[in-house]
mmCIF file of C-alpha atoms in Angstrom:
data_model
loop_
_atom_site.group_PDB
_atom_site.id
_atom_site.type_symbol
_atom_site.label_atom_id
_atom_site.label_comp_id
_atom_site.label_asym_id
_atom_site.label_seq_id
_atom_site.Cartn_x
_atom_site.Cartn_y
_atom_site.Cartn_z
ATOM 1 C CA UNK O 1 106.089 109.977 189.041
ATOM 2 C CA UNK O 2 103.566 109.571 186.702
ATOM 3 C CA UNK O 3 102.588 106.523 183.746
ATOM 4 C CA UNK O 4 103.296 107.658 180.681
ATOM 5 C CA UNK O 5 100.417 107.674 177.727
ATOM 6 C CA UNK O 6 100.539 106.812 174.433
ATOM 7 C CA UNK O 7 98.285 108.796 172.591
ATOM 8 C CA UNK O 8 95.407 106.991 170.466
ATOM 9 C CA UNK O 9 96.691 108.678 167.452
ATOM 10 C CA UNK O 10 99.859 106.848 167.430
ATOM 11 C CA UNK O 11 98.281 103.303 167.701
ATOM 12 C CA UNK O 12 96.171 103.811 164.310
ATOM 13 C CA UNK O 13 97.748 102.848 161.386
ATOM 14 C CA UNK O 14 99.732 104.965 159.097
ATOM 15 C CA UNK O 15 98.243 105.377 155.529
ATOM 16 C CA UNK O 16 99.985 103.019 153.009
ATOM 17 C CA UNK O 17 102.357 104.907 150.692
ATOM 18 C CA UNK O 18 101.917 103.969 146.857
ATOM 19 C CA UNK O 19 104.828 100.996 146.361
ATOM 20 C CA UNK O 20 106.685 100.923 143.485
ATOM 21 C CA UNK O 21 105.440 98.059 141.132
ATOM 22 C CA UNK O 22 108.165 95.730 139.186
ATOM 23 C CA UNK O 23 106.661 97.129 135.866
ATOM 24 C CA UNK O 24 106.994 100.827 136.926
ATOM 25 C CA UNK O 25 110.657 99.744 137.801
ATOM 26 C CA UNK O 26 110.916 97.913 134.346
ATOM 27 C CA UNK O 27 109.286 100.833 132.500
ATOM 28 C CA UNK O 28 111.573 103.207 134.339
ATOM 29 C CA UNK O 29 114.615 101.176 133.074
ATOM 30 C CA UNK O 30 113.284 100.831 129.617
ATOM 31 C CA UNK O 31 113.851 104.494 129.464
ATOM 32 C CA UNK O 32 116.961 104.942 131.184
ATOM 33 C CA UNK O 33 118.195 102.297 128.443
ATOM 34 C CA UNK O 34 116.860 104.149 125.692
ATOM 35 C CA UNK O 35 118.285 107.331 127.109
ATOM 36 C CA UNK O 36 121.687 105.892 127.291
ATOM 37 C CA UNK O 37 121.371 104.328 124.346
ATOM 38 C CA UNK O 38 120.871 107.701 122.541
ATOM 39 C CA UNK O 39 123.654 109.163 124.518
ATOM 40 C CA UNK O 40 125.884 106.606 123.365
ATOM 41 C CA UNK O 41 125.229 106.678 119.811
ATOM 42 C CA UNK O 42 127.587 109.519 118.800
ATOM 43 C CA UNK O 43 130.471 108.427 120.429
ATOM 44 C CA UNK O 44 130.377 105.640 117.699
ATOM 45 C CA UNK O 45 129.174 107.847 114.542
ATOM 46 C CA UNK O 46 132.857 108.609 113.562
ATOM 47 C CA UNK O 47 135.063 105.422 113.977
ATOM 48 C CA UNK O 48 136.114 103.568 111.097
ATOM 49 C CA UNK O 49 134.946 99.949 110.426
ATOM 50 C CA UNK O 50 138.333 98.927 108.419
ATOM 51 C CA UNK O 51 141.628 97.885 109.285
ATOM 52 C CA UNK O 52 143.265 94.764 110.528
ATOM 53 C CA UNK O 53 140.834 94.357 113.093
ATOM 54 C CA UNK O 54 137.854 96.289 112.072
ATOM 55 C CA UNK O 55 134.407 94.350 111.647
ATOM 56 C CA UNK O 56 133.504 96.325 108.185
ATOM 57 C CA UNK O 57 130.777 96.725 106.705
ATOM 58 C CA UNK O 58 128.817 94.470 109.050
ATOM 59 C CA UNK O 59 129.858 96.128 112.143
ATOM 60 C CA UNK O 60 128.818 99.530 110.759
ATOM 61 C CA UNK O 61 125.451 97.647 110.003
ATOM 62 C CA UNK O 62 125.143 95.995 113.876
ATOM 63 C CA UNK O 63 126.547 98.758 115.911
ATOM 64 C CA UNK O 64 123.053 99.830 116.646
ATOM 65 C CA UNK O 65 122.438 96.810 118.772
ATOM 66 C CA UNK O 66 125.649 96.788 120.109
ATOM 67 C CA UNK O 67 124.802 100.128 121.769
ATOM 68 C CA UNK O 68 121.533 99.624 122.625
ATOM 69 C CA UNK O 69 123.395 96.442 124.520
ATOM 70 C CA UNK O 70 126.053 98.333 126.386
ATOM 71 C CA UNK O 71 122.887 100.739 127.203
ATOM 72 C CA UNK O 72 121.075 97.884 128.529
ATOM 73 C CA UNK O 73 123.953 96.428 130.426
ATOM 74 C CA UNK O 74 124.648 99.940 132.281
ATOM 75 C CA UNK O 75 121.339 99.535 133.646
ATOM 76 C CA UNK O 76 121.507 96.341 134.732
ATOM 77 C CA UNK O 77 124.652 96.866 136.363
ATOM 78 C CA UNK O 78 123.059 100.073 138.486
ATOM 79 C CA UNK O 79 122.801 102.802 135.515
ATOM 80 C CA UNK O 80 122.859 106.420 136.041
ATOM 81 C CA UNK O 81 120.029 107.160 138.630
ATOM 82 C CA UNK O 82 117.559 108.657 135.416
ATOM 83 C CA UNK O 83 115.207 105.464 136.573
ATOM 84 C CA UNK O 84 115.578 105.963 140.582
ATOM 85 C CA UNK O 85 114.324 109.609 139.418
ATOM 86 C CA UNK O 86 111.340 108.409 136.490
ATOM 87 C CA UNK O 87 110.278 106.131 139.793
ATOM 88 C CA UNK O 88 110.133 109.120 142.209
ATOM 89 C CA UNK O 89 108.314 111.125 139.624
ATOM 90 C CA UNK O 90 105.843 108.245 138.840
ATOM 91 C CA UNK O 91 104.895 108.089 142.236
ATOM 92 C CA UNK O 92 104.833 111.566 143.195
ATOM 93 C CA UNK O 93 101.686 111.520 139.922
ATOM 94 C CA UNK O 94 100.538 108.478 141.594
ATOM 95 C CA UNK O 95 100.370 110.319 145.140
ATOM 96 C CA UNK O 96 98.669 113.036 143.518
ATOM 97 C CA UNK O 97 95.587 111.594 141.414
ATOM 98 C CA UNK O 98 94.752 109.709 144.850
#
Protein backbone atom coordinates (compact mmCIF):
# COMPACT_ATOMS: atom_id res chain seq x y z
CA UNK A 1 0.00 0.00 0.00
CA UNK A 2 0.86 3.32 -0.47
CA UNK A 3 0.65 6.92 1.97
CA UNK A 4 -1.82 8.89 0.87
CA UNK A 5 -1.09 12.82 -0.15
CA UNK A 6 -2.81 15.69 0.49
CA UNK A 7 -2.38 17.96 -2.17
CA UNK A 8 -0.83 21.57 -1.39
CA UNK A 9 -3.86 23.09 -2.85
CA UNK A 10 -6.08 21.88 -0.21
CA UNK A 11 -3.95 23.19 2.76
CA UNK A 12 -4.18 26.99 1.45
CA UNK A 13 -6.87 28.83 2.62
CA UNK A 14 -10.15 29.29 0.99
CA UNK A 15 -10.96 32.95 -0.07
CA UNK A 16 -13.29 34.66 2.51
CA UNK A 17 -16.86 34.99 1.20
CA UNK A 18 -18.40 38.62 1.72
CA UNK A 19 -20.46 38.17 5.34
CA UNK A 20 -23.52 39.64 5.74
CA UNK A 21 -23.22 42.84 7.97
CA UNK A 22 -26.04 43.56 10.83
CA UNK A 23 -26.90 46.81 8.84
CA UNK A 24 -27.33 44.99 5.47
CA UNK A 25 -29.62 42.62 7.59
CA UNK A 26 -31.35 45.75 9.18
CA UNK A 27 -31.61 47.52 5.80
CA UNK A 28 -32.94 44.33 4.29
CA UNK A 29 -35.70 44.26 7.00
CA UNK A 30 -36.44 47.89 6.72
CA UNK A 31 -37.71 46.97 3.36
CA UNK A 32 -39.39 43.86 3.92
CA UNK A 33 -41.37 46.07 6.61
CA UNK A 34 -42.15 48.67 4.27
CA UNK A 35 -43.17 46.10 1.72
CA UNK A 36 -45.55 44.51 4.06
CA UNK A 37 -46.59 47.46 5.27
CA UNK A 38 -47.84 48.52 1.78
CA UNK A 39 -49.32 45.15 1.29
CA UNK A 40 -51.25 45.51 4.28
CA UNK A 41 -52.67 48.80 3.78
CA UNK A 42 -55.71 47.85 1.65
CA UNK A 43 -56.95 45.25 3.61
CA UNK A 44 -57.81 48.16 6.07
CA UNK A 45 -58.99 50.95 3.41
CA UNK A 46 -62.68 49.74 3.64
CA UNK A 47 -63.61 48.93 7.34
CA UNK A 48 -65.67 51.19 9.21
CA UNK A 49 -64.37 53.10 12.30
CA UNK A 50 -68.02 53.26 14.09
CA UNK A 51 -70.02 51.08 16.07
CA UNK A 52 -70.06 49.86 19.60
CA UNK A 53 -66.60 49.03 19.48
CA UNK A 54 -65.11 51.00 16.73
CA UNK A 55 -62.15 53.51 17.60
CA UNK A 56 -63.69 56.45 15.22
CA UNK A 57 -62.36 58.99 13.97
CA UNK A 58 -59.04 58.50 15.75
CA UNK A 59 -58.53 55.04 14.66
CA UNK A 60 -59.11 56.02 11.02
CA UNK A 61 -56.41 58.76 11.83
CA UNK A 62 -53.72 56.02 13.59
CA UNK A 63 -54.30 53.03 11.47
CA UNK A 64 -51.27 53.97 9.52
CA UNK A 65 -49.01 53.13 12.39
CA UNK A 66 -50.89 50.39 13.40
CA UNK A 67 -49.96 48.74 10.07
CA UNK A 68 -46.73 49.79 9.70
CA UNK A 69 -46.58 47.92 13.40
CA UNK A 70 -48.10 44.62 12.46
CA UNK A 71 -45.56 45.05 9.32
CA UNK A 72 -42.79 45.45 11.64
CA UNK A 73 -43.81 42.71 13.97
CA UNK A 74 -44.06 40.07 10.93
CA UNK A 75 -40.54 40.70 10.48
CA UNK A 76 -39.46 40.37 13.66
CA UNK A 77 -41.23 37.30 14.15
CA UNK A 78 -39.41 35.67 10.78
CA UNK A 79 -41.36 37.72 7.89
CA UNK A 80 -41.84 36.50 4.48
CA UNK A 81 -38.27 35.62 3.15
CA UNK A 82 -38.31 39.25 0.81
CA UNK A 83 -35.13 40.14 3.29
CA UNK A 84 -33.35 36.50 3.19
CA UNK A 85 -33.68 37.35 -0.73
CA UNK A 86 -32.61 41.57 -0.61
CA UNK A 87 -29.49 39.82 1.50
CA UNK A 88 -28.65 37.25 -1.24
CA UNK A 89 -28.98 39.92 -3.85
CA UNK A 90 -26.82 42.43 -1.83
CA UNK A 91 -24.17 40.11 -1.71
CA UNK A 92 -24.28 38.62 -5.00
CA UNK A 93 -23.49 42.96 -6.05
CA UNK A 94 -21.04 42.78 -3.35
CA UNK A 95 -19.34 39.52 -4.91
CA UNK A 96 -19.38 41.18 -8.10
CA UNK A 97 -17.73 44.80 -7.72
CA UNK A 98 -14.80 42.75 -5.92
Amino acid sequence: MTDLAVSPSLLQPTPAAPVATARMRETAQAFEASFLSQMLKPMFEGLKTDGPFGGGEAEGTWRGFMIEAMAKQTVKAGGIGLADQVVAQMLKMQEQSQ
